[in-house]
Each structure stands twice: as structure tokens, then as C-alpha cells.
Amino acid sequence: MARPRIIFTGILQRCRRIWEVTRGVCTESPWVCLIVLAAILLTVLVVVVFSVLLKRIVGTRATILLDLTLFWLFACLVARALVFPGSFKLFQRNIEATYRVEMSRQYAHFLRQHLRQFLRLVSKQSDTVPRGMTVDGVATSIAVIETLTASFQMQ
């Protein structure tokens, strides 16, 4: 007798938590709640109408089989979207842009550091100015490096 009572109280506690979370979301943003609710209701309505019409055409067993197959395909699609979001064109650009920004941030730090060291080394390497190198050239090179690193940081 005690075991069903424990299971029932556990279910009630989970329902209470779900209700609290839902109520919190709805009080913070009621429009989002209404839009999600409308989308869910519209989806359920379309699925029910599709199943009823299909049942009239092909029968009950074929309808159940087709509904289970479509549900399985939808579950696979959702799982693929959650595990590999870059596999969809909708998310692909955002993921690629985020990756590009992060790589350029990591690269810009080392680029600036190593190129500054190289220019300092080249400019101080000998007492005489190397052939073809001028002070304006070094200043222009430093400006180019600063521009490149600023460009990488903006991405």
C-alpha cells in the first residue's frame, strides 16, 4: 500500500515543479507563452486532421503505421538538430560565424605579438639599415599589422 502512495506523491511533486516553471515563464513573457501554446495547438490540430483523413482513405492499421513512421522521422530530425545544429542551413550560418569570430580572436592575439617581435628584431638586427628598409616602411608595416589585428578583432 505504501509503494503506490510514494509513486503518486512523486508524480504530484513533479507536476507541481512543471507548473511552477510554466507559471514563471508565463509571468515573465506572456507573449512567448501564447505563441508557443498556439503553435502546439495548431500542430496537434493538423496532426489529428491528417490522421482522420488518412484513416478514411487507407484504414486504421495503415494510419497507425504511417503515424508511427512520421513520428519516428520527426524524432530523428529533432535529435539531429540538437546534436548537430550545423547540419541545417538555418543554423549553419550562425555557427560558422561564431566559429570564425572565435578563431579570429584567438589568432589576433598571437599575430599581433609575433609580428611586433619580428619587426622589432628586424629593425634592431644591425646597426646599418637593411637594404630596402626605411623608417616609413617600418611604420607602415606596424600600421598594417594594427589594421589586420583590428580587422580580426571586429570579426
PDB file of C-alpha atoms in Angstrom:
ATOM      1  CA  MET A   1       0.000   0.000   0.000  1.00  0.00           C
ATOM      2  CA  ALA A   2       2.807   2.417   0.772  1.00  0.00           C
ATOM      3  CA  ARG A   3       4.546   1.988  -2.586  1.00  0.00           C
ATOM      4  CA  PRO A   4       1.717   3.366  -4.801  1.00  0.00           C
ATOM      5  CA  ARG A   5       1.345   6.250  -2.379  1.00  0.00           C
ATOM      6  CA  ILE A   6       5.060   7.142  -2.714  1.00  0.00           C
ATOM      7  CA  ILE A   7       4.845   6.942  -6.519  1.00  0.00           C
ATOM      8  CA  PHE A   8       1.725   9.115  -6.531  1.00  0.00           C
ATOM      9  CA  THR A   9       3.341  11.791  -4.322  1.00  0.00           C
ATOM     10  CA  GLY A  10       6.429  11.752  -6.573  1.00  0.00           C
ATOM     11  CA  ILE A  11       4.248  12.342  -9.626  1.00  0.00           C
ATOM     12  CA  LEU A  12       2.423  15.159  -7.840  1.00  0.00           C
ATOM     13  CA  GLN A  13       5.715  16.834  -6.897  1.00  0.00           C
ATOM     14  CA  ARG A  14       6.949  16.678 -10.500  1.00  0.00           C
ATOM     15  CA  CYS A  15       3.674  18.123 -11.760  1.00  0.00           C
ATOM     16  CA  ARG A  16       3.944  20.907  -9.199  1.00  0.00           C
ATOM     17  CA  ARG A  17       7.503  21.727 -10.375  1.00  0.00           C
ATOM     18  CA  ILE A  18       6.393  21.785 -14.000  1.00  0.00           C
ATOM     19  CA  TRP A  19       3.513  24.077 -13.078  1.00  0.00           C
ATOM     20  CA  GLU A  20       5.843  26.455 -11.187  1.00  0.00           C
ATOM     21  CA  VAL A  21       8.276  26.667 -14.095  1.00  0.00           C
ATOM     22  CA  THR A  22       5.456  27.219 -16.585  1.00  0.00           C
ATOM     23  CA  ARG A  23       3.858  29.873 -14.410  1.00  0.00           C
ATOM     24  CA  GLY A  24       7.214  31.630 -14.008  1.00  0.00           C
ATOM     25  CA  VAL A  25       7.814  31.686 -17.760  1.00  0.00           C
ATOM     26  CA  CYS A  26       4.298  32.918 -18.448  1.00  0.00           C
ATOM     27  CA  THR A  27       4.540  35.763 -15.955  1.00  0.00           C
ATOM     28  CA  GLU A  28       7.915  36.890 -17.345  1.00  0.00           C
ATOM     29  CA  SER A  29       6.926  36.780 -21.016  1.00  0.00           C
ATOM     30  CA  PRO A  30       3.246  36.132 -21.697  1.00  0.00           C
ATOM     31  CA  TRP A  31       3.514  36.725 -25.454  1.00  0.00           C
ATOM     32  CA  VAL A  32       6.072  33.966 -25.871  1.00  0.00           C
ATOM     33  CA  CYS A  33       3.838  31.650 -23.871  1.00  0.00           C
ATOM     34  CA  LEU A  34       0.841  32.440 -26.058  1.00  0.00           C
ATOM     35  CA  ILE A  35       2.796  31.966 -29.279  1.00  0.00           C
ATOM     36  CA  VAL A  36       4.210  28.615 -28.131  1.00  0.00           C
ATOM     37  CA  LEU A  37       0.778  27.462 -26.981  1.00  0.00           C
ATOM     38  CA  ALA A  38      -0.782  28.480 -30.305  1.00  0.00           C
ATOM     39  CA  ALA A  39       1.950  26.665 -32.252  1.00  0.00           C
ATOM     40  CA  ILE A  40       1.472  23.494 -30.206  1.00  0.00           C
ATOM     41  CA  LEU A  41      -2.312  23.593 -30.601  1.00  0.00           C
ATOM     42  CA  LEU A  42      -2.024  24.214 -34.346  1.00  0.00           C
ATOM     43  CA  THR A  43       0.409  21.310 -34.720  1.00  0.00           C
ATOM     44  CA  VAL A  44      -1.865  18.964 -32.773  1.00  0.00           C
ATOM     45  CA  LEU A  45      -4.856  20.066 -34.867  1.00  0.00           C
ATOM     46  CA  VAL A  46      -3.013  19.444 -38.146  1.00  0.00           C
ATOM     47  CA  VAL A  47      -1.839  16.004 -36.997  1.00  0.00           C
ATOM     48  CA  VAL A  48      -5.329  14.990 -35.869  1.00  0.00           C
ATOM     49  CA  VAL A  49      -6.980  16.192 -39.094  1.00  0.00           C
ATOM     50  CA  PHE A  50      -4.294  14.438 -41.160  1.00  0.00           C
ATOM     51  CA  SER A  51      -4.803  11.180 -39.256  1.00  0.00           C
ATOM     52  CA  VAL A  52      -8.594  11.305 -39.537  1.00  0.00           C
ATOM     53  CA  LEU A  53      -8.483  11.960 -43.277  1.00  0.00           C
ATOM     54  CA  LEU A  54      -5.841   9.296 -43.807  1.00  0.00           C
ATOM     55  CA  LYS A  55      -7.899   6.806 -41.777  1.00  0.00           C
ATOM     56  CA  ARG A  56     -10.817   7.272 -44.161  1.00  0.00           C
ATOM     57  CA  ILE A  57      -8.585   6.675 -47.187  1.00  0.00           C
ATOM     58  CA  VAL A  58      -6.303   3.764 -46.185  1.00  0.00           C
ATOM     59  CA  GLY A  59      -7.746   2.332 -42.974  1.00  0.00           C
ATOM     60  CA  THR A  60      -6.859   2.243 -39.306  1.00  0.00           C
ATOM     61  CA  ARG A  61      -3.810  -0.040 -39.367  1.00  0.00           C
ATOM     62  CA  ALA A  62      -2.098   1.810 -42.203  1.00  0.00           C
ATOM     63  CA  THR A  63      -2.815   5.125 -40.487  1.00  0.00           C
ATOM     64  CA  ILE A  64      -1.253   3.923 -37.236  1.00  0.00           C
ATOM     65  CA  LEU A  65       1.768   2.613 -39.121  1.00  0.00           C
ATOM     66  CA  LEU A  66       2.186   5.872 -41.035  1.00  0.00           C
ATOM     67  CA  ASP A  67       1.716   7.970 -37.872  1.00  0.00           C
ATOM     68  CA  LEU A  68       4.399   5.956 -36.049  1.00  0.00           C
ATOM     69  CA  THR A  69       6.740   6.258 -39.032  1.00  0.00           C
ATOM     70  CA  LEU A  70       6.239  10.014 -39.259  1.00  0.00           C
ATOM     71  CA  PHE A  71       6.721  10.372 -35.500  1.00  0.00           C
ATOM     72  CA  TRP A  72       9.970   8.382 -35.729  1.00  0.00           C
ATOM     73  CA  LEU A  73      11.232  10.570 -38.596  1.00  0.00           C
ATOM     74  CA  PHE A  74      10.319  13.709 -36.646  1.00  0.00           C
ATOM     75  CA  ALA A  75      12.132  12.412 -33.542  1.00  0.00           C
ATOM     76  CA  CYS A  76      15.220  11.682 -35.671  1.00  0.00           C
ATOM     77  CA  LEU A  77      15.046  15.196 -37.139  1.00  0.00           C
ATOM     78  CA  VAL A  78      14.823  16.776 -33.683  1.00  0.00           C
ATOM     79  CA  ALA A  79      17.700  14.642 -32.391  1.00  0.00           C
ATOM     80  CA  ARG A  80      19.845  15.605 -35.383  1.00  0.00           C
ATOM     81  CA  ALA A  81      19.051  19.272 -34.848  1.00  0.00           C
ATOM     82  CA  LEU A  82      20.006  19.056 -31.170  1.00  0.00           C
ATOM     83  CA  VAL A  83      23.200  17.054 -31.674  1.00  0.00           C
ATOM     84  CA  PHE A  84      24.397  18.584 -34.974  1.00  0.00           C
ATOM     85  CA  PRO A  85      22.801  22.037 -35.300  1.00  0.00           C
ATOM     86  CA  GLY A  86      25.189  22.977 -38.125  1.00  0.00           C
ATOM     87  CA  SER A  87      23.659  20.324 -40.349  1.00  0.00           C
ATOM     88  CA  PHE A  88      20.665  22.579 -41.031  1.00  0.00           C
ATOM     89  CA  LYS A  89      21.026  25.605 -43.296  1.00  0.00           C
ATOM     90  CA  LEU A  90      19.032  27.688 -40.830  1.00  0.00           C
ATOM     91  CA  PHE A  91      21.659  27.303 -38.096  1.00  0.00           C
ATOM     92  CA  GLN A  92      24.696  26.813 -40.321  1.00  0.00           C
ATOM     93  CA  ARG A  93      25.479  30.471 -40.936  1.00  0.00           C
ATOM     94  CA  ASN A  94      25.221  31.363 -37.256  1.00  0.00           C
ATOM     95  CA  ILE A  95      27.508  28.518 -36.207  1.00  0.00           C
ATOM     96  CA  GLU A  96      30.037  29.315 -38.925  1.00  0.00           C
ATOM     97  CA  ALA A  97      30.022  32.994 -37.957  1.00  0.00           C
ATOM     98  CA  THR A  98      30.551  32.159 -34.299  1.00  0.00           C
ATOM     99  CA  TYR A  99      33.394  29.811 -35.190  1.00  0.00           C
ATOM    100  CA  ARG A 100      35.013  32.440 -37.427  1.00  0.00           C
ATOM    101  CA  VAL A 101      34.809  35.082 -34.713  1.00  0.00           C
ATOM    102  CA  GLU A 102      36.302  32.809 -32.074  1.00  0.00           C
ATOM    103  CA  MET A 103      39.144  31.676 -34.328  1.00  0.00           C
ATOM    104  CA  SER A 104      39.989  35.245 -35.312  1.00  0.00           C
ATOM    105  CA  ARG A 105      40.039  36.304 -31.645  1.00  0.00           C
ATOM    106  CA  GLN A 106      42.457  33.554 -30.762  1.00  0.00           C
ATOM    107  CA  TYR A 107      44.578  34.217 -33.842  1.00  0.00           C
ATOM    108  CA  ALA A 108      44.709  38.010 -33.482  1.00  0.00           C
ATOM    109  CA  HIS A 109      46.499  37.911 -30.136  1.00  0.00           C
ATOM    110  CA  PHE A 110      49.325  35.714 -31.410  1.00  0.00           C
ATOM    111  CA  LEU A 111      49.502  37.558 -34.727  1.00  0.00           C
ATOM    112  CA  ARG A 112      49.987  40.915 -33.050  1.00  0.00           C
ATOM    113  CA  GLN A 113      52.520  39.578 -30.569  1.00  0.00           C
ATOM    114  CA  HIS A 114      54.696  37.689 -33.060  1.00  0.00           C
ATOM    115  CA  LEU A 115      54.653  40.300 -35.801  1.00  0.00           C
ATOM    116  CA  ARG A 116      55.624  43.081 -33.397  1.00  0.00           C
ATOM    117  CA  GLN A 117      58.510  40.979 -32.147  1.00  0.00           C
ATOM    118  CA  PHE A 118      59.596  40.252 -35.714  1.00  0.00           C
ATOM    119  CA  LEU A 119      59.548  43.917 -36.715  1.00  0.00           C
ATOM    120  CA  ARG A 120      61.476  44.898 -33.607  1.00  0.00           C
ATOM    121  CA  LEU A 121      64.013  42.174 -34.295  1.00  0.00           C
ATOM    122  CA  VAL A 122      64.423  43.167 -37.932  1.00  0.00           C
ATOM    123  CA  SER A 123      64.732  46.851 -37.130  1.00  0.00           C
ATOM    124  CA  LYS A 124      67.330  46.242 -34.368  1.00  0.00           C
ATOM    125  CA  GLN A 125      69.219  43.432 -36.054  1.00  0.00           C
ATOM    126  CA  SER A 126      72.109  45.501 -37.326  1.00  0.00           C
ATOM    127  CA  ASP A 127      73.450  48.990 -36.866  1.00  0.00           C
ATOM    128  CA  THR A 128      73.006  49.732 -40.531  1.00  0.00           C
ATOM    129  CA  VAL A 129      69.592  49.925 -42.039  1.00  0.00           C
ATOM    130  CA  PRO A 130      68.891  46.830 -44.134  1.00  0.00           C
ATOM    131  CA  ARG A 131      68.676  47.420 -47.849  1.00  0.00           C
ATOM    132  CA  GLY A 132      65.204  48.483 -48.891  1.00  0.00           C
ATOM    133  CA  MET A 133      64.018  49.190 -45.341  1.00  0.00           C
ATOM    134  CA  THR A 134      63.132  52.681 -44.244  1.00  0.00           C
ATOM    135  CA  VAL A 135      61.635  54.137 -41.112  1.00  0.00           C
ATOM    136  CA  ASP A 136      58.493  54.915 -43.087  1.00  0.00           C
ATOM    137  CA  GLY A 137      58.372  51.293 -44.238  1.00  0.00           C
ATOM    138  CA  VAL A 138      58.587  50.019 -40.684  1.00  0.00           C
ATOM    139  CA  ALA A 139      55.891  52.481 -39.574  1.00  0.00           C
ATOM    140  CA  THR A 140      53.695  51.373 -42.486  1.00  0.00           C
ATOM    141  CA  SER A 141      54.258  47.711 -41.577  1.00  0.00           C
ATOM    142  CA  ILE A 142      53.258  48.359 -37.986  1.00  0.00           C
ATOM    143  CA  ALA A 143      50.149  50.217 -39.190  1.00  0.00           C
ATOM    144  CA  VAL A 144      49.256  47.269 -41.454  1.00  0.00           C
ATOM    145  CA  ILE A 145      49.648  44.845 -38.557  1.00  0.00           C
ATOM    146  CA  GLU A 146      47.471  47.028 -36.332  1.00  0.00           C
ATOM    147  CA  THR A 147      44.832  47.206 -39.067  1.00  0.00           C
ATOM    148  CA  LEU A 148      44.908  43.435 -39.558  1.00  0.00           C
ATOM    149  CA  THR A 149      44.547  42.726 -35.875  1.00  0.00           C
ATOM    150  CA  ALA A 150      41.734  45.285 -35.573  1.00  0.00           C
ATOM    151  CA  SER A 151      40.019  43.602 -38.523  1.00  0.00           C
ATOM    152  CA  PHE A 152      40.381  40.179 -36.900  1.00  0.00           C
ATOM    153  CA  GLN A 153      39.045  41.509 -33.617  1.00  0.00           C
ATOM    154  CA  MET A 154      35.984  43.042 -35.305  1.00  0.00           C
ATOM    155  CA  GLN A 155      35.093  39.666 -36.814  1.00  0.00           C
TER     156      GLN A 155
END
